[in-house]
């Protein structure tokens, strides 16, 4: 017969079980809220609190007058979460994004098809475009705040400025050299968000403000830079040349007003440009200077006292040096020239005869004093030192060829610096490209002025200047560089060009470099054209470029003619 148990006992057993269960809950509660509370609080915070980077605004790069050459603007990064985009609307989303962003629809569709990814960057757009896209309300399409680097001039000073990559870091040129100055320091903020990523109102938010980058002001003059690029670009195209460079420099300060290359780098399409065209050839390309180097031989001869401007030389059109017969550029009967005439007519043979009076060691020493074999000191990326072999290693023929610029190698900036030294009364000033930096509140910190070094005496500089002025006269090789109303001093250069592609000398370097006004120098202009196919003499190829650029620069900077006339220079020697 079935009997019911004792009710009292059942109640007691139930109470014991309940007490046991509740004690477990209480123990767990004590563990969670007491012993392990900090651990779980931290874990919850990790899921709820997120760190956001506050990007610092990159500083601008401006010319000497404050015109922006590189500037950072507000932008929006458009992205998609392919897993969130509705399959039925993918074609519509791809069509809209492609149209608004100027991207191929096939590329956008490919990004949307990658459903395994939760984030695909589509493009960076201006705010107005981003607003139009977001107005469609597409699920899975979003935008985030970004900055974008722009170059208003396109290819203006392209290889000098360089460019910034997608990560906002300078990759080439001044953008790379001054990356730390320009980029500033990013900030950060901590925000609390919900499960869907939305920010929770009225919750904590801590912030470390970003420090914007400083602006870099260059010595470059935008207008002169434009004129230099135009002139050298047109001549490179007209002569079928490989490349060309132009430098415009202030005589007294060493500040560079223009540094142009052809072809120039279009900063709006740098990623599509071959990497070899990213380099600033004015400081990286090394070449044999040719006859522009004769001013150093002249300065060495005058400083040593071995010759004077009127010293007479008997000059045939060729001379034997060791196992080589070296010639002047044109055949001519033996003639009597003054040393001034040797320089003005750019006689190789006459220059060799003068060099033999001073010796290899003194000539080598003068080349060093003018900066050969050492970097010019501008601080530009890729700056080369050229090649100046030790005089004790010169071959028999090299002892002659160095005198007229073959057998040594330089850059365009090194050559321009030589003529700045002569124009500045024999004092070399380290070339300067950066004028200083500016903070966000407009405080300007100037760069240290270029170092000044006495290279030759003032008398020597004046005597060489007179020779260079004669070289631009009707009797000289540089008459195409003459400028109406101004006294111009300069020198042509035509050098054989070594080319690795033919493993020898299979082209030419045409150069003209000079300064004006000759009696009160303000500006140095150098023009060099590499491997022209239509002609090759410096007086024919490079001198017209010099004339265009110097004429524009003198007018742009409002440099007046001095109104004086040059003293006559005797080219021919009697007897």
Short mmCIF file of N, CA, C and O in Angstrom, two decimals, residues 243 245 247 281-290 292 372 384 386-387 405-416 493 495-498 505 508-512 526-530:
data_model
loop_
_atom_site.label_atom_id
_atom_site.label_comp_id
_atom_site.label_asym_id
_atom_site.label_seq_id
_atom_site.Cartn_x
_atom_site.Cartn_y
_atom_site.Cartn_z
N UNK A 243 67.43 64.39 -71.21
CA UNK A 243 66.99 65.13 -70.02
C UNK A 243 67.59 66.53 -70.05
O UNK A 243 68.44 66.86 -70.89
N UNK A 245 68.29 70.18 -67.14
CA UNK A 245 68.12 70.80 -65.82
C UNK A 245 68.45 72.29 -65.90
O UNK A 245 69.28 72.71 -66.72
N UNK A 247 69.07 75.66 -63.06
CA UNK A 247 69.16 76.16 -61.69
C UNK A 247 69.29 77.68 -61.75
O UNK A 247 70.06 78.21 -62.55
N UNK A 281 67.32 65.41 -60.80
CA UNK A 281 68.56 65.27 -61.56
C UNK A 281 69.53 66.42 -61.34
O UNK A 281 70.74 66.27 -61.56
N UNK A 282 69.04 67.56 -60.93
CA UNK A 282 69.92 68.71 -60.71
C UNK A 282 70.94 68.45 -59.61
O UNK A 282 71.98 69.10 -59.55
N UNK A 283 70.64 67.50 -58.72
CA UNK A 283 71.59 67.18 -57.64
C UNK A 283 72.04 65.74 -57.66
O UNK A 283 72.99 65.38 -56.96
N UNK A 284 71.36 64.87 -58.43
CA UNK A 284 71.72 63.45 -58.42
C UNK A 284 72.47 63.01 -59.67
O UNK A 284 73.24 62.04 -59.61
N UNK A 285 72.26 63.67 -60.81
CA UNK A 285 72.89 63.23 -62.05
C UNK A 285 74.30 63.80 -62.16
O UNK A 285 74.52 65.01 -62.07
N UNK A 286 75.25 62.90 -62.35
CA UNK A 286 76.66 63.27 -62.41
C UNK A 286 77.12 63.23 -63.87
O UNK A 286 76.82 62.28 -64.59
N UNK A 287 77.85 64.25 -64.30
CA UNK A 287 78.33 64.33 -65.68
C UNK A 287 79.65 65.07 -65.72
O UNK A 287 80.04 65.78 -64.78
N UNK A 288 80.37 64.92 -66.82
CA UNK A 288 81.62 65.65 -67.01
C UNK A 288 81.28 67.06 -67.51
O UNK A 288 80.53 67.21 -68.47
N UNK A 289 81.82 68.09 -66.84
CA UNK A 289 81.34 69.46 -67.09
C UNK A 289 81.82 70.09 -68.39
O UNK A 289 81.22 71.05 -68.86
N UNK A 290 82.90 69.60 -68.95
CA UNK A 290 83.41 70.22 -70.16
C UNK A 290 83.95 71.62 -69.90
O UNK A 290 84.48 71.91 -68.82
N UNK A 292 82.83 74.47 -69.12
CA UNK A 292 82.44 75.31 -67.99
C UNK A 292 83.46 75.19 -66.86
O UNK A 292 83.54 76.05 -65.99
N UNK A 372 84.52 70.51 -55.76
CA UNK A 372 84.50 69.25 -56.49
C UNK A 372 84.88 68.11 -55.54
O UNK A 372 85.71 68.26 -54.66
N UNK A 384 74.67 64.27 -54.79
CA UNK A 384 75.90 63.55 -55.12
C UNK A 384 77.12 64.47 -55.00
O UNK A 384 77.01 65.69 -55.10
N UNK A 386 79.89 63.91 -56.95
CA UNK A 386 80.66 63.87 -58.17
C UNK A 386 81.91 63.02 -58.01
O UNK A 386 82.05 62.24 -57.06
N UNK A 387 82.86 63.19 -58.92
CA UNK A 387 84.08 62.39 -58.92
C UNK A 387 85.28 63.28 -59.19
O UNK A 387 85.36 63.92 -60.24
N UNK A 405 87.72 70.04 -68.28
CA UNK A 405 86.47 69.47 -67.81
C UNK A 405 86.12 68.08 -68.25
O UNK A 405 84.96 67.68 -68.17
N UNK A 406 87.09 67.30 -68.72
CA UNK A 406 86.86 65.88 -68.98
C UNK A 406 87.77 65.09 -68.05
O UNK A 406 88.93 65.45 -67.85
N UNK A 407 87.22 64.02 -67.46
CA UNK A 407 88.02 63.25 -66.50
C UNK A 407 87.65 63.55 -65.06
O UNK A 407 88.19 62.94 -64.13
N UNK A 408 86.75 64.51 -64.86
CA UNK A 408 86.15 64.77 -63.56
C UNK A 408 84.63 64.82 -63.77
O UNK A 408 84.17 65.05 -64.89
N UNK A 409 83.87 64.58 -62.69
CA UNK A 409 82.42 64.57 -62.82
C UNK A 409 81.79 65.42 -61.73
O UNK A 409 82.27 65.44 -60.58
N UNK A 410 80.71 66.10 -62.08
CA UNK A 410 80.03 67.00 -61.15
C UNK A 410 78.53 66.90 -61.36
O UNK A 410 78.04 66.24 -62.28
N UNK A 411 77.79 67.59 -60.51
CA UNK A 411 76.34 67.75 -60.70
C UNK A 411 76.05 69.17 -61.18
O UNK A 411 76.93 70.05 -61.13
N UNK A 412 74.83 69.39 -61.59
CA UNK A 412 74.43 70.74 -62.02
C UNK A 412 74.57 71.73 -60.88
O UNK A 412 75.03 72.87 -61.07
N UNK A 413 74.19 71.33 -59.67
CA UNK A 413 74.27 72.25 -58.53
C UNK A 413 75.72 72.59 -58.20
O UNK A 413 76.02 73.73 -57.84
N UNK A 414 76.63 71.64 -58.32
CA UNK A 414 78.05 71.93 -58.08
C UNK A 414 78.56 72.95 -59.09
O UNK A 414 79.30 73.87 -58.73
N UNK A 415 78.17 72.81 -60.34
CA UNK A 415 78.62 73.74 -61.37
C UNK A 415 78.06 75.13 -61.13
O UNK A 415 78.77 76.14 -61.26
N UNK A 416 76.77 75.21 -60.80
CA UNK A 416 76.19 76.52 -60.49
C UNK A 416 76.89 77.16 -59.32
O UNK A 416 77.10 78.39 -59.30
N UNK A 493 79.75 75.01 -72.38
CA UNK A 493 80.38 73.73 -72.10
C UNK A 493 79.83 72.67 -73.02
O UNK A 493 78.62 72.52 -73.15
N UNK A 495 80.69 68.68 -73.56
CA UNK A 495 81.50 67.56 -73.09
C UNK A 495 80.96 66.26 -73.65
O UNK A 495 79.75 66.08 -73.80
N UNK A 496 81.87 65.35 -73.95
CA UNK A 496 81.44 64.00 -74.33
C UNK A 496 80.84 63.35 -73.09
O UNK A 496 81.31 63.53 -71.97
N UNK A 497 79.78 62.59 -73.31
CA UNK A 497 78.99 62.01 -72.23
C UNK A 497 79.16 60.50 -72.18
O UNK A 497 78.90 59.81 -73.16
N UNK A 498 79.57 60.00 -71.02
CA UNK A 498 79.69 58.57 -70.85
C UNK A 498 78.31 57.97 -70.66
O UNK A 498 77.50 58.46 -69.88
N UNK A 505 81.81 56.64 -74.50
CA UNK A 505 81.33 57.99 -74.79
C UNK A 505 80.54 57.96 -76.09
O UNK A 505 81.11 57.77 -77.18
N UNK A 508 76.59 63.67 -75.85
CA UNK A 508 77.17 64.93 -75.40
C UNK A 508 76.35 65.55 -74.27
O UNK A 508 75.15 65.29 -74.14
N UNK A 509 77.02 66.37 -73.49
CA UNK A 509 76.38 67.21 -72.49
C UNK A 509 76.60 68.66 -72.90
O UNK A 509 77.74 69.11 -73.02
N UNK A 510 75.52 69.38 -73.16
CA UNK A 510 75.60 70.78 -73.57
C UNK A 510 75.23 71.66 -72.38
O UNK A 510 74.16 71.48 -71.78
N UNK A 511 76.10 72.60 -72.05
CA UNK A 511 75.90 73.42 -70.85
C UNK A 511 76.17 74.89 -71.14
O UNK A 511 77.03 75.22 -71.97
N UNK A 512 75.42 75.74 -70.46
CA UNK A 512 75.79 77.15 -70.36
C UNK A 512 75.46 77.60 -68.95
O UNK A 512 74.38 77.33 -68.43
N UNK A 526 72.13 78.34 -64.56
CA UNK A 526 72.79 77.22 -65.25
C UNK A 526 71.74 76.46 -66.04
O UNK A 526 70.65 76.18 -65.54
N UNK A 527 72.09 76.12 -67.29
CA UNK A 527 71.23 75.28 -68.13
C UNK A 527 72.08 74.14 -68.67
O UNK A 527 73.16 74.38 -69.23
N UNK A 528 71.61 72.91 -68.47
CA UNK A 528 72.34 71.75 -68.98
C UNK A 528 71.35 70.85 -69.70
O UNK A 528 70.25 70.60 -69.21
N UNK A 529 71.73 70.38 -70.89
CA UNK A 529 70.89 69.49 -71.70
C UNK A 529 71.70 68.24 -71.99
O UNK A 529 72.80 68.31 -72.55
N UNK A 530 71.15 67.10 -71.61
CA UNK A 530 71.87 65.84 -71.75
C UNK A 530 71.47 65.09 -73.01
O UNK A 530 70.29 64.87 -73.27
#
